[in-house]
Amino acid sequence: MVLHHTNSFSLPAIYYKQGDTRVIVSTEKAIVFVKQNMSDSKGYLAKAKSHIISSLKNISSSEIIDQSVLQIPLEGLASEELNVGIHVMAGYQGLFEGVLFNNEAAVEVDGKLIHETRATYMVGEDPQPMHEFKVVHKLNVVYRTSLVFNKCWLDVK
């Protein structure tokens, strides 16, 4: 699948970095995406969503920030706090995946904005499954030989 990318982005913005690539989205678009797409049906999800939106709103108008600094450090957290931290991390991952597939992200490779990438999705059975999690999913977004974004997860189906 070919993904198309915007030619520019407005500040403030956040980015997801992988090697020599960055996926960039304005905080305005990021906030809209999180509000529309991240669940808040459980307490820990509501706290994670609130943390992400609050963090995005606190970025100053001329900044572009690595999204990893906005995450909650997981060391030493227990129970619900750990669950919130994990869902903040997952929320940012879902945000970047979503803006890539919605053609709302700017993508930079070696400091230059590019206009399209290729996405591949693979699914297979885990030869050594963990409990009922028998299926492995893998998503890669690449530009030539550069990995732009990747995600791998286990599932029951």
mmCIF file of C-alpha atoms in Angstrom:
data_model
loop_
_atom_site.group_PDB
_atom_site.id
_atom_site.type_symbol
_atom_site.label_atom_id
_atom_site.label_comp_id
_atom_site.label_asym_id
_atom_site.label_seq_id
_atom_site.Cartn_x
_atom_site.Cartn_y
_atom_site.Cartn_z
ATOM 1 C CA MET A 1 0.000 0.000 0.000
ATOM 2 C CA VAL A 2 1.310 3.447 -0.877
ATOM 3 C CA LEU A 3 0.882 6.171 1.763
ATOM 4 C CA HIS A 4 0.982 9.864 0.844
ATOM 5 C CA HIS A 5 2.340 12.597 3.116
ATOM 6 C CA THR A 6 1.866 16.317 3.549
ATOM 7 C CA ASN A 7 4.435 18.751 2.150
ATOM 8 C CA SER A 8 4.645 20.760 5.373
ATOM 9 C CA PHE A 9 3.622 20.902 8.999
ATOM 10 C CA SER A 10 2.793 23.682 11.430
ATOM 11 C CA LEU A 11 4.344 24.314 14.820
ATOM 12 C CA PRO A 12 4.061 23.300 17.542
ATOM 13 C CA ALA A 13 4.543 19.715 16.475
ATOM 14 C CA ILE A 14 5.631 16.307 17.749
ATOM 15 C CA TYR A 15 7.531 13.573 16.002
ATOM 16 C CA TYR A 16 8.187 9.856 16.117
ATOM 17 C CA LYS A 17 11.828 9.092 15.306
ATOM 18 C CA GLN A 18 13.173 5.856 13.882
ATOM 19 C CA GLY A 19 16.806 5.927 12.746
ATOM 20 C CA ASP A 20 17.185 8.660 10.125
ATOM 21 C CA THR A 21 13.415 9.180 9.747
ATOM 22 C CA ARG A 22 10.780 11.247 11.503
ATOM 23 C CA VAL A 23 6.994 11.170 11.290
ATOM 24 C CA ILE A 24 5.818 14.682 12.160
ATOM 25 C CA VAL A 25 2.363 15.942 13.097
ATOM 26 C CA SER A 26 1.217 19.308 14.414
ATOM 27 C CA THR A 27 -0.040 19.267 17.979
ATOM 28 C CA GLU A 28 -3.349 20.654 16.716
ATOM 29 C CA LYS A 29 -3.899 17.618 14.454
ATOM 30 C CA ALA A 30 -2.597 15.304 17.186
ATOM 31 C CA ILE A 31 -5.089 16.635 19.750
ATOM 32 C CA VAL A 32 -7.992 16.263 17.315
ATOM 33 C CA PHE A 33 -6.923 12.706 16.462
ATOM 34 C CA VAL A 34 -6.594 11.663 20.127
ATOM 35 C CA LYS A 35 -9.939 13.229 21.078
ATOM 36 C CA GLN A 36 -11.713 11.428 18.224
ATOM 37 C CA ASN A 37 -9.958 8.063 18.332
ATOM 38 C CA MET A 38 -8.661 7.227 21.801
ATOM 39 C CA SER A 39 -11.105 5.476 24.098
ATOM 40 C CA ASP A 40 -11.816 6.773 27.584
ATOM 41 C CA SER A 41 -14.280 4.025 28.516
ATOM 42 C CA LYS A 42 -12.272 2.926 31.568
ATOM 43 C CA GLY A 43 -10.599 5.017 34.252
ATOM 44 C CA TYR A 44 -7.019 4.256 33.218
ATOM 45 C CA LEU A 45 -7.870 4.985 29.559
ATOM 46 C CA ALA A 46 -9.430 8.320 30.494
ATOM 47 C CA LYS A 47 -6.316 9.234 32.499
ATOM 48 C CA ALA A 48 -4.022 8.227 29.625
ATOM 49 C CA LYS A 49 -6.058 10.240 27.116
ATOM 50 C CA SER A 50 -6.112 13.240 29.443
ATOM 51 C CA HIS A 51 -2.334 13.005 29.967
ATOM 52 C CA ILE A 52 -1.672 12.960 26.215
ATOM 53 C CA ILE A 53 -3.963 15.911 25.476
ATOM 54 C CA SER A 54 -2.568 17.926 28.393
ATOM 55 C CA SER A 55 1.026 17.205 27.332
ATOM 56 C CA LEU A 56 0.288 18.271 23.752
ATOM 57 C CA LYS A 57 -1.393 21.494 24.877
ATOM 58 C CA ASN A 58 1.665 22.413 26.987
ATOM 59 C CA ILE A 59 4.095 22.463 24.046
ATOM 60 C CA SER A 60 5.157 26.019 23.240
ATOM 61 C CA SER A 61 4.201 27.513 19.888
ATOM 62 C CA SER A 62 7.622 27.253 18.217
ATOM 63 C CA GLU A 63 8.649 23.767 19.353
ATOM 64 C CA ILE A 64 8.942 20.411 17.657
ATOM 65 C CA ILE A 65 9.338 17.676 20.281
ATOM 66 C CA ASP A 66 10.149 13.969 20.260
ATOM 67 C CA GLN A 67 6.978 12.247 21.467
ATOM 68 C CA SER A 68 9.014 9.903 23.659
ATOM 69 C CA VAL A 69 9.729 12.726 26.140
ATOM 70 C CA LEU A 70 5.974 13.169 26.625
ATOM 71 C CA GLN A 71 5.471 9.599 27.795
ATOM 72 C CA ILE A 72 5.268 8.549 31.434
ATOM 73 C CA PRO A 73 8.422 6.747 32.646
ATOM 74 C CA LEU A 74 7.310 3.215 33.555
ATOM 75 C CA GLU A 75 10.056 2.391 36.061
ATOM 76 C CA GLY A 76 8.730 1.996 39.582
ATOM 77 C CA LEU A 77 5.064 2.277 38.628
ATOM 78 C CA ALA A 78 2.559 -0.266 39.884
ATOM 79 C CA SER A 79 -0.990 -1.302 39.104
ATOM 80 C CA GLU A 80 -3.199 1.458 37.682
ATOM 81 C CA GLU A 81 -0.317 3.957 37.295
ATOM 82 C CA LEU A 82 1.547 1.394 35.196
ATOM 83 C CA ASN A 83 -1.591 0.736 33.151
ATOM 84 C CA VAL A 84 -1.951 4.485 32.490
ATOM 85 C CA GLY A 85 1.705 4.758 31.459
ATOM 86 C CA ILE A 86 1.431 1.806 29.083
ATOM 87 C CA HIS A 87 -1.698 3.279 27.496
ATOM 88 C CA VAL A 88 -0.021 6.672 27.072
ATOM 89 C CA MET A 89 2.733 4.885 25.146
ATOM 90 C CA ALA A 90 0.147 2.952 23.110
ATOM 91 C CA GLY A 91 -1.832 6.157 22.545
ATOM 92 C CA TYR A 92 1.148 7.887 20.948
ATOM 93 C CA GLN A 93 1.877 4.821 18.828
ATOM 94 C CA GLY A 94 -1.751 4.737 17.678
ATOM 95 C CA LEU A 95 -1.650 8.462 16.967
ATOM 96 C CA PHE A 96 1.331 8.164 14.627
ATOM 97 C CA GLU A 97 -0.080 5.063 12.956
ATOM 98 C CA GLY A 98 -3.390 6.875 12.436
ATOM 99 C CA VAL A 99 -1.977 10.092 10.975
ATOM 100 C CA LEU A 100 0.226 8.066 8.619
ATOM 101 C CA PHE A 101 -2.726 6.083 7.296
ATOM 102 C CA ASN A 102 -4.966 9.178 7.185
ATOM 103 C CA ASN A 103 -2.329 10.951 5.045
ATOM 104 C CA GLU A 104 -2.048 13.731 7.680
ATOM 105 C CA ALA A 105 1.609 13.248 8.654
ATOM 106 C CA ALA A 106 4.744 14.794 7.265
ATOM 107 C CA VAL A 107 7.583 12.287 6.820
ATOM 108 C CA GLU A 108 11.210 13.304 6.854
ATOM 109 C CA VAL A 109 14.109 11.074 5.766
ATOM 110 C CA ASP A 110 17.657 12.352 6.218
ATOM 111 C CA GLY A 111 16.267 15.828 6.938
ATOM 112 C CA LYS A 112 14.190 16.034 3.718
ATOM 113 C CA LEU A 113 10.405 15.833 3.496
ATOM 114 C CA ILE A 114 9.223 12.973 1.310
ATOM 115 C CA HIS A 115 5.854 12.573 -0.356
ATOM 116 C CA GLU A 116 5.146 8.857 -0.146
ATOM 117 C CA THR A 117 6.093 5.650 1.622
ATOM 118 C CA ARG A 118 5.037 2.016 1.355
ATOM 119 C CA ALA A 119 3.217 0.103 4.063
ATOM 120 C CA THR A 120 3.249 -3.664 4.430
ATOM 121 C CA TYR A 121 1.157 -5.733 6.795
ATOM 122 C CA MET A 122 1.969 -9.315 7.679
ATOM 123 C CA VAL A 123 0.104 -11.795 9.822
ATOM 124 C CA GLY A 124 1.071 -15.280 10.886
ATOM 125 C CA GLU A 125 0.829 -17.901 13.583
ATOM 126 C CA ASP A 126 3.297 -17.807 16.477
ATOM 127 C CA PRO A 127 5.143 -21.147 16.716
ATOM 128 C CA GLN A 128 5.461 -20.680 20.494
ATOM 129 C CA PRO A 129 2.306 -18.820 21.554
ATOM 130 C CA MET A 130 1.842 -17.151 24.912
ATOM 131 C CA HIS A 131 -1.402 -18.527 26.308
ATOM 132 C CA GLU A 132 -4.230 -17.773 23.868
ATOM 133 C CA PHE A 133 -2.164 -15.189 21.922
ATOM 134 C CA LYS A 134 -1.401 -17.266 18.838
ATOM 135 C CA VAL A 135 -1.397 -14.707 16.039
ATOM 136 C CA VAL A 136 1.395 -12.224 15.279
ATOM 137 C CA HIS A 137 0.702 -9.020 13.329
ATOM 138 C CA LYS A 138 3.450 -6.809 11.913
ATOM 139 C CA LEU A 139 3.110 -3.434 10.224
ATOM 140 C CA ASN A 140 6.047 -1.719 8.497
ATOM 141 C CA VAL A 141 6.143 1.672 6.794
ATOM 142 C CA VAL A 142 9.285 2.158 4.699
ATOM 143 C CA TYR A 143 10.901 4.626 2.338
ATOM 144 C CA ARG A 144 13.381 2.878 0.060
ATOM 145 C CA THR A 145 15.668 1.193 2.628
ATOM 146 C CA SER A 146 14.666 3.348 5.623
ATOM 147 C CA LEU A 147 12.179 2.119 8.204
ATOM 148 C CA VAL A 148 9.775 4.961 8.993
ATOM 149 C CA PHE A 149 7.354 3.274 11.408
ATOM 150 C CA ASN A 150 6.786 -0.247 12.631
ATOM 151 C CA LYS A 151 4.423 -2.007 14.969
ATOM 152 C CA CYS A 152 4.181 -5.630 16.035
ATOM 153 C CA TRP A 153 1.520 -7.160 18.265
ATOM 154 C CA LEU A 154 0.057 -10.452 19.429
ATOM 155 C CA ASP A 155 -3.592 -11.320 19.144
ATOM 156 C CA VAL A 156 -5.942 -14.204 19.831
ATOM 157 C CA LYS A 157 -7.247 -14.173 16.265
#
